[in-house]
Coordinates of C-alpha atoms in Angstrom, one line a residue:
M29 CA 10.9 19.0 -22.2
P30 CA 11.6 15.8 -20.3
I31 CA 10.9 15.9 -16.6
K32 CA 14.2 15.4 -14.7
R33 CA 13.1 15.8 -11.0
L34 CA 9.6 15.2 -9.8
F35 CA 8.0 16.5 -6.6
V36 CA 5.4 14.1 -5.2
A37 CA 2.9 16.2 -3.2
N38 CA 1.0 13.4 -1.5
R39 CA 1.3 10.4 0.8
G40 CA 0.1 6.8 1.2
E41 CA -0.3 4.4 -1.6
I42 CA -0.6 7.0 -4.3
A43 CA 2.7 8.5 -3.4
V44 CA 4.3 5.0 -3.7
R45 CA 2.5 4.4 -7.0
I46 CA 3.8 7.6 -8.5
L47 CA 7.3 7.0 -7.2
R48 CA 7.4 3.5 -8.7
T49 CA 6.6 4.8 -12.2
A50 CA 8.9 7.8 -11.9
K51 CA 11.8 5.5 -10.9
K52 CA 11.0 3.2 -13.9
L53 CA 11.2 6.2 -16.2
G54 CA 14.5 7.3 -14.7
I55 CA 13.1 10.5 -13.1
E56 CA 14.6 11.7 -9.9
T57 CA 12.0 12.0 -7.1
V58 CA 11.5 14.2 -4.1
L59 CA 8.6 13.4 -1.7
G60 CA 7.1 16.0 0.6
V61 CA 5.8 14.4 3.8
S62 CA 4.5 15.5 7.2
A63 CA 6.4 14.7 10.3
A64 CA 4.0 11.7 10.8
D65 CA 5.0 10.2 7.5
R66 CA 8.8 10.6 7.7
E67 CA 9.4 6.8 8.1
T68 CA 7.0 5.5 5.6
L69 CA 7.6 3.2 2.6
G70 CA 7.3 6.3 0.3
A71 CA 10.0 8.1 2.2
E72 CA 12.3 5.1 1.7
M73 CA 11.6 4.9 -2.0
A74 CA 12.1 8.6 -2.9
D75 CA 15.5 9.9 -3.8
R76 CA 15.0 12.6 -1.3
T77 CA 12.4 13.4 1.3
V78 CA 11.4 16.8 2.6
I79 CA 9.4 17.4 5.9
L80 CA 6.7 19.8 5.0
G81 CA 5.4 20.4 8.5
P82 CA 3.6 18.7 11.4
A83 CA 1.1 15.9 11.1
Q84 CA -1.9 18.2 10.6
S85 CA -2.8 18.3 6.9
S86 CA -3.5 22.1 7.1
K87 CA 0.1 22.7 8.1
S88 CA 1.7 20.3 5.6
Y89 CA -0.1 18.6 2.7
L90 CA -2.7 21.3 2.3
D91 CA -0.5 24.4 2.5
V92 CA -0.1 25.4 -1.2
N93 CA 2.7 27.9 -0.7
L94 CA 4.6 25.5 1.5
V95 CA 4.3 22.6 -1.0
V96 CA 5.3 24.7 -4.0
H97 CA 8.2 26.3 -2.1
A98 CA 9.5 22.8 -1.2
A99 CA 9.3 21.7 -4.8
K100 CA 11.1 24.9 -6.0
A101 CA 13.8 24.7 -3.2
T102 CA 14.6 21.1 -4.1
G103 CA 15.1 21.9 -7.7
C104 CA 12.1 20.0 -9.0
D105 CA 10.9 20.9 -12.5
A106 CA 7.5 19.1 -12.1
L107 CA 4.9 18.3 -9.4
H108 CA 2.5 15.4 -9.2
P109 CA -0.5 16.1 -6.8
G110 CA -1.9 12.5 -6.7
Y111 CA -5.5 12.5 -5.6
G112 CA -7.2 14.2 -2.6
F113 CA -5.4 17.0 -0.7
L114 CA -4.6 19.8 -3.2
S115 CA -5.0 17.8 -6.4
E116 CA -8.3 19.5 -7.4
K117 CA -7.4 23.0 -6.1
P118 CA -6.9 25.4 -9.0
I119 CA -4.6 27.4 -6.9
L120 CA -2.0 24.6 -6.8
S121 CA -1.9 24.4 -10.6
K122 CA -1.7 28.2 -10.8
T123 CA 1.0 28.5 -8.2
C124 CA 3.1 25.9 -10.0
E125 CA 2.7 27.7 -13.2
D126 CA 3.8 31.0 -11.6
A127 CA 6.8 29.3 -10.1
G128 CA 7.9 27.7 -13.4
I129 CA 7.1 24.2 -12.2
I130 CA 5.2 21.8 -14.5
F131 CA 1.9 20.7 -12.9
V132 CA 1.1 17.1 -13.7
G133 CA -2.6 17.7 -14.2
P134 CA -5.1 20.1 -15.9
R135 CA -4.8 23.8 -16.3
P136 CA -6.1 25.9 -13.3
E137 CA -9.1 27.2 -15.2
T138 CA -10.1 23.7 -16.2
I139 CA -9.9 22.5 -12.6
E140 CA -12.0 25.5 -11.5
T141 CA -14.7 24.9 -14.1
M142 CA -14.9 21.1 -13.5
G143 CA -14.8 21.5 -9.7
D144 CA -18.0 23.6 -9.9
K145 CA -20.7 21.0 -10.6
L146 CA -23.1 23.6 -12.1
A147 CA -20.4 24.9 -14.4
A148 CA -19.4 21.4 -15.4
R149 CA -23.1 20.6 -16.2
A150 CA -23.2 23.7 -18.4
V151 CA -20.0 22.6 -20.2
A152 CA -21.6 19.1 -20.8
R153 CA -24.7 20.7 -22.2
D154 CA -22.7 23.0 -24.5
A155 CA -20.8 19.9 -25.7
G156 CA -24.0 18.1 -26.4
V157 CA -23.7 15.5 -23.6
Q158 CA -26.9 14.5 -21.8
T159 CA -27.1 15.5 -18.1
V160 CA -29.5 14.2 -15.4
P161 CA -32.7 16.2 -15.7
G162 CA -32.4 18.9 -13.0
T163 CA -32.0 22.6 -12.2
D164 CA -29.4 25.3 -11.8
H165 CA -28.7 26.9 -8.5
I166 CA -31.6 26.8 -6.1
A167 CA -31.6 29.5 -3.4
T168 CA -34.4 28.5 -1.0
A169 CA -36.4 25.5 0.2
E170 CA -39.5 27.1 -1.3
D171 CA -37.7 27.2 -4.7
A172 CA -36.6 23.6 -4.2
K173 CA -40.2 22.5 -3.6
A174 CA -41.4 24.2 -6.7
A175 CA -38.7 22.7 -8.8
A176 CA -39.3 19.2 -7.4
A177 CA -43.0 19.5 -8.2
K178 CA -42.0 20.0 -11.9
L179 CA -39.3 17.3 -11.9
G180 CA -41.2 14.8 -9.9
F181 CA -40.2 13.1 -6.6
P182 CA -37.9 11.6 -5.5
V183 CA -35.1 14.1 -6.2
V184 CA -31.6 14.5 -5.0
M185 CA -30.0 17.8 -3.8
K186 CA -26.3 18.3 -4.4
A187 CA -23.7 20.8 -3.5
S188 CA -22.3 22.8 -6.5
A189 CA -18.8 22.7 -5.1
G190 CA -19.4 19.3 -3.5
G191 CA -17.9 15.8 -3.4
G192 CA -17.9 12.8 -1.1
G193 CA -21.6 13.1 -0.4
R194 CA -21.4 16.3 1.7
G195 CA -24.3 18.7 1.2
M196 CA -26.1 15.9 -0.6
F197 CA -29.5 14.3 0.3
K198 CA -32.4 12.5 -1.3
A199 CA -35.9 13.8 -0.8
A200 CA -39.1 11.8 -1.5
S201 CA -41.5 14.6 -0.6
A202 CA -41.8 18.3 -0.1
A203 CA -41.6 17.8 3.7
E204 CA -38.2 16.0 3.4
L205 CA -36.9 18.8 1.2
E206 CA -38.0 21.4 3.7
A207 CA -36.4 19.4 6.6
S208 CA -33.0 19.0 5.0
F209 CA -32.4 22.0 2.7
E210 CA -30.9 24.4 5.2
R211 CA -28.8 21.8 6.9
A212 CA -27.3 20.6 3.5
S213 CA -26.5 24.2 2.5
R214 CA -24.7 24.8 5.8
E215 CA -22.8 21.5 5.4
A216 CA -21.7 22.5 1.9
E217 CA -20.7 26.0 3.1
A218 CA -18.7 24.5 5.9
A219 CA -17.0 21.8 3.8
F220 CA -16.4 23.8 0.6
G221 CA -16.9 27.5 1.4
D222 CA -19.8 27.4 -1.1
G223 CA -23.3 26.6 0.1
R224 CA -25.0 26.6 -3.3
L225 CA -27.2 23.6 -4.0
Y226 CA -28.9 22.3 -7.1
M227 CA -31.4 19.5 -7.8
E228 CA -31.5 16.4 -10.0
R229 CA -34.1 13.8 -10.6
F230 CA -33.3 10.7 -8.5
V231 CA -32.7 7.6 -10.6
E232 CA -34.2 4.7 -8.8
R233 CA -32.1 1.9 -10.2
A234 CA -28.7 3.4 -11.1
R235 CA -25.2 2.2 -11.6
H236 CA -22.2 4.5 -11.3
V237 CA -20.1 4.2 -14.4
E238 CA -17.1 6.4 -15.4
V239 CA -14.7 6.7 -18.4
Q240 CA -11.0 7.2 -17.9
V241 CA -9.6 9.8 -20.3
I242 CA -6.3 11.5 -21.0
G243 CA -6.1 14.7 -23.1
D244 CA -3.2 16.7 -24.5
G245 CA -4.8 20.1 -23.8
E246 CA -5.2 20.7 -27.6
G247 CA -8.5 18.9 -28.0
N248 CA -7.0 15.4 -28.6
V249 CA -8.4 12.9 -26.1
V250 CA -8.2 9.1 -25.8
H251 CA -10.2 6.9 -23.4
F252 CA -9.1 3.8 -21.6
G253 CA -12.5 2.1 -21.3
E254 CA -15.0 2.5 -18.5
R255 CA -15.3 1.4 -14.9
D256 CA -18.2 0.4 -12.8
C257 CA -18.2 1.9 -9.3
T258 CA -21.6 0.9 -8.2
V259 CA -20.7 -0.6 -4.8
Q260 CA -20.9 2.5 -2.6
R261 CA -21.7 3.4 1.0
R262 CA -22.9 7.0 1.5
Y263 CA -21.6 7.9 -2.0
Q264 CA -18.2 6.5 -1.1
K265 CA -16.9 3.9 -3.5
L266 CA -15.7 0.6 -2.0
I267 CA -15.3 -1.8 -5.0
E268 CA -14.6 -0.8 -8.6
E269 CA -14.3 -2.9 -11.7
A270 CA -13.6 -2.7 -15.4
P271 CA -15.1 -3.1 -17.8
A272 CA -18.7 -2.3 -16.8
S273 CA -20.1 -5.6 -17.9
A274 CA -23.7 -4.8 -16.9
V275 CA -23.8 -2.0 -19.6
P276 CA -24.8 -3.1 -23.1
D277 CA -22.1 -2.8 -25.8
A278 CA -24.1 -0.2 -27.7
V279 CA -24.5 2.0 -24.6
R280 CA -20.8 1.5 -23.7
K281 CA -19.8 2.9 -27.1
R282 CA -22.0 6.0 -26.7
L283 CA -20.6 6.4 -23.1
H284 CA -17.0 6.5 -24.5
E285 CA -18.0 8.9 -27.2
A286 CA -19.7 11.2 -24.7
A287 CA -16.7 11.3 -22.5
V288 CA -14.3 12.1 -25.3
K289 CA -16.7 14.7 -26.8
L290 CA -17.0 16.6 -23.5
T291 CA -13.3 16.6 -22.7
S292 CA -12.2 17.4 -26.3
F293 CA -14.7 20.3 -26.2
A294 CA -13.1 21.5 -22.9
R295 CA -9.5 21.0 -24.4
Y296 CA -8.8 18.9 -21.4
R297 CA -5.2 18.3 -20.4
N298 CA -3.8 15.2 -18.6
A299 CA -5.8 12.5 -16.8
G300 CA -9.4 12.8 -15.9
T301 CA -12.5 10.8 -15.2
V302 CA -15.9 11.5 -16.7
E303 CA -18.6 10.1 -14.4
F304 CA -22.1 9.1 -15.4
L305 CA -25.2 7.6 -13.9
Y306 CA -26.4 4.6 -15.8
D307 CA -30.2 4.3 -15.6
V308 CA -30.9 0.5 -15.6
D309 CA -34.6 0.9 -16.4
R310 CA -34.2 3.4 -19.2
V311 CA -30.9 1.7 -20.5
D312 CA -29.5 5.2 -20.8
F313 CA -26.9 7.4 -19.1
Y314 CA -26.4 10.9 -17.8
F315 CA -23.3 13.0 -17.1
I316 CA -22.6 13.6 -13.4
E317 CA -19.2 15.3 -13.2
V318 CA -15.5 15.3 -14.2
N319 CA -12.8 14.5 -11.7
S320 CA -9.8 16.4 -12.8
R321 CA -7.0 14.1 -11.4
I322 CA -5.9 10.5 -11.4
Q323 CA -8.5 8.5 -9.6
V324 CA -8.1 6.0 -6.7
E325 CA -9.5 3.3 -9.0
H326 CA -7.2 3.9 -12.0
P327 CA -5.5 0.4 -11.5
V328 CA -8.4 -1.5 -12.9
S329 CA -8.2 0.5 -16.2
E330 CA -4.4 -0.2 -16.2
E331 CA -5.1 -3.9 -15.8
I332 CA -7.5 -4.2 -18.7
T333 CA -5.5 -2.0 -21.1
G334 CA -1.9 -2.9 -20.0
E335 CA -1.1 0.9 -19.9
D336 CA 0.7 2.8 -17.1
L337 CA -1.5 5.8 -16.7
I338 CA 0.9 7.6 -14.4
A339 CA 3.6 7.3 -17.1
I340 CA 1.2 8.8 -19.7
Q341 CA 0.4 11.6 -17.2
L342 CA 4.1 12.4 -17.0
R343 CA 4.5 12.2 -20.7
V344 CA 1.7 14.7 -21.4
A345 CA 3.0 17.0 -18.6
A346 CA 6.4 17.0 -20.3
G347 CA 4.8 18.2 -23.5
E348 CA 5.5 14.9 -25.3
G349 CA 1.8 14.2 -26.2
I350 CA -0.3 11.3 -25.2
G351 CA 1.8 8.9 -27.3
L352 CA -1.2 6.7 -28.1
R353 CA -4.0 6.7 -30.7
Q354 CA -7.4 5.3 -29.7
D355 CA -6.9 2.4 -32.1
Q356 CA -3.7 1.4 -30.1
I357 CA -5.6 1.0 -26.8
Y358 CA -7.0 -2.5 -26.4
V359 CA -9.3 -3.7 -23.6
S360 CA -8.8 -7.3 -22.5
G361 CA -10.0 -9.3 -19.5
H362 CA -11.7 -8.1 -16.4
A363 CA -10.3 -6.4 -13.3
I364 CA -11.8 -5.7 -9.8
E365 CA -10.4 -3.5 -7.1
V366 CA -11.2 -3.6 -3.4
R367 CA -10.3 -0.6 -1.2
V368 CA -8.9 -1.6 2.2
N369 CA -9.7 1.0 4.8
A370 CA -8.7 1.1 8.4
E371 CA -12.3 1.3 9.6
D372 CA -14.4 -1.0 11.7
P373 CA -17.3 -2.2 9.5
F374 CA -18.9 -3.9 12.6
N375 CA -18.9 -0.5 14.4
N376 CA -20.5 2.0 12.0
F377 CA -17.2 2.2 10.1
S378 CA -15.4 4.1 12.9
P379 CA -11.8 5.0 12.1
A380 CA -9.4 2.4 13.4
P381 CA -5.8 3.7 13.4
G382 CA -3.1 1.6 15.0
R383 CA 0.0 -0.5 14.3
I384 CA -0.1 -3.5 12.0
T385 CA 1.0 -6.5 14.0
D386 CA 0.6 -9.2 11.4
W387 CA 0.8 -8.8 7.6
S388 CA 0.8 -11.4 4.9
A389 CA -0.4 -10.0 1.5
P390 CA -1.9 -12.3 -1.2
V391 CA 0.2 -13.1 -4.2
G392 CA -0.4 -15.1 -7.4
E393 CA -1.4 -14.8 -11.0
G394 CA -3.5 -11.7 -11.7
V395 CA -3.1 -10.3 -8.1
R396 CA -1.8 -6.8 -7.5
L397 CA -1.6 -4.8 -4.2
D398 CA -1.1 -1.1 -4.3
T399 CA -0.2 0.0 -0.7
H400 CA 2.2 1.8 1.5
A401 CA 1.4 -0.5 4.5
R402 CA 3.5 -3.3 5.8
L403 CA 4.3 -5.2 9.0
G404 CA 4.9 -2.8 11.8
Y405 CA 3.3 0.2 10.0
L406 CA 1.5 2.6 12.2
V407 CA -1.7 3.7 10.6
P408 CA -1.9 7.4 11.7
P409 CA -5.2 9.0 12.8
F410 CA -4.7 12.2 10.8
Y411 CA -5.5 11.2 7.3
D412 CA -7.9 9.3 5.0
S413 CA -8.4 5.7 6.3
M414 CA -7.4 3.9 3.0
I415 CA -4.3 1.8 3.5
G416 CA -4.3 -0.1 0.3
K417 CA -6.1 -1.4 -2.8
L418 CA -6.3 -5.1 -3.7
I419 CA -6.7 -5.6 -7.4
V420 CA -7.2 -8.8 -9.3
R421 CA -7.4 -9.5 -13.0
G422 CA -9.0 -12.5 -14.8
K423 CA -9.9 -13.5 -18.4
D424 CA -13.5 -12.6 -17.6
R425 CA -15.6 -11.3 -14.6
G426 CA -16.2 -14.8 -13.3
E427 CA -12.5 -15.6 -13.1
A428 CA -11.7 -12.2 -11.6
V429 CA -14.4 -12.8 -8.9
E430 CA -12.9 -16.2 -8.1
R431 CA -9.4 -14.8 -7.8
L432 CA -10.6 -11.9 -5.6
L433 CA -12.3 -14.3 -3.2
A434 CA -9.1 -16.4 -3.0
A435 CA -7.0 -13.2 -2.5
L436 CA -9.2 -11.9 0.2
A437 CA -9.1 -15.2 2.1
A438 CA -5.3 -15.2 1.9
F439 CA -4.9 -11.7 3.1
T440 CA -3.7 -11.5 6.8
L441 CA -3.8 -8.1 8.4
E442 CA -3.9 -7.8 12.1
G443 CA -3.8 -4.8 14.3
P444 CA -6.2 -2.1 13.1
K445 CA -9.7 -3.1 12.2
T446 CA -10.2 -3.0 8.4
T447 CA -13.0 -3.4 5.8
L448 CA -11.5 -6.7 4.5
P449 CA -14.3 -8.7 6.1
L450 CA -17.0 -6.5 4.5
A451 CA -15.2 -6.9 1.1
A452 CA -15.2 -10.7 1.4
Y453 CA -18.9 -10.6 2.3
I454 CA -19.8 -8.4 -0.7
V455 CA -17.8 -10.4 -3.2
A456 CA -19.3 -13.7 -2.0
H457 CA -22.9 -12.3 -2.1
P458 CA -25.0 -13.8 -5.0
D459 CA -26.2 -10.3 -6.0
F460 CA -22.6 -9.2 -6.6
Q461 CA -21.6 -12.4 -8.3
E462 CA -24.5 -12.2 -10.6
N463 CA -23.9 -8.4 -11.1
R464 CA -27.4 -7.3 -10.2
I465 CA -26.6 -4.4 -7.9
T466 CA -27.4 -0.7 -7.9
T467 CA -25.9 2.3 -6.1
R468 CA -28.4 1.7 -3.3
W469 CA -27.7 -2.1 -3.0
L470 CA -25.1 -2.0 -0.2
E471 CA -27.0 0.3 2.1
D472 CA -30.5 -1.2 1.4
K473 CA -29.7 -4.9 1.2
G474 CA -26.0 -5.6 1.6
L475 CA -25.2 -4.0 5.0
P476 CA -28.4 -5.1 6.7
G477 CA -27.3 -8.7 6.1
F478 CA -23.6 -8.2 7.0
G479 CA -22.4 -9.6 10.3
H480 CA -25.5 -11.8 10.8

């Protein structure tokens, strides 16, 4: 059944991104916004805008009943959650189902399973996909020390319900485990309402790689190649690229097969990302988790395949199937994305809301900017700090790096402090240009040299 009217339950650049594709497909749109976002670019683009509530997320974007009621009351037959906010809450998918609204995403039970890292690891093992050597739930620091003695230090503790690095820490000794275990459990409990922790062997020289998939919910899954998201600070991605050119072709092929195998086994529906840790020394990879939504970094996959992933999401949600076979998806060229955050990288990345007083975005061949920001836009203090994504595409990684350097140099953004200077520093660094980085590179080597 074709989607006629779509409710966009998000804000910022992803709301603009979804609205753009919906308009291209001739789908009428309704955008739910907080009072703080009533005059944004997204609100201008949507056919209709509904004020969900005040600026506080808990009383607007995070209120499931309010969001679904707004979708129902405006006659929408489908809802796209974007990323963040409620996108990975099974209750949103379930409430949409109950209200007779098509949820543009996985089934509630799939989101619930994939959102629990321990349950997702179990699915991966059942599907025959290799996970990082580790444990199930560990209840006490004493149990953690005993498990680490068997795995070997260093180890990393993770929150079963976690994400964004919360409840997560690395321990190189029993004393470090003892010192951080209770704090991490409390942090996980406070952030996710679930304080369960588990342990994995720490991979010393790792790269974060992930495979973009879309499934039809019947076991048919296609992939759109892999991404490399190794440039991270405190487990938060800053720069993403595709393909992962540091991964050998034979490993890349196995990576794709593992992602498809796992999501086919789970009868996965709609867009998802299967994340892996690539062990540089062992030339091998391990499953980490599945993100059951469209990802921030999806544009680099679009740039190397030429496919509109939001359009495919809407097609699958409408029950029209994926519309593509694997042999119809081609990867060409290289794309890199830089996240532009309203943060001060010279002041411990402190949030930097404020009004944009000068704005000149880069343009040119192979340059794309996904953003909701513009001259005069007031970056509010209430939400995630990301205000845009600068994406470039080249015939190979070298050309993409050159274009990214030129685009960053041409980008004028005055008013709030942003991470643009840090991005320019990273992309110009010889280690990045020669692609010899790991997930620890930015914090161990990159940041200590930044600003000096």
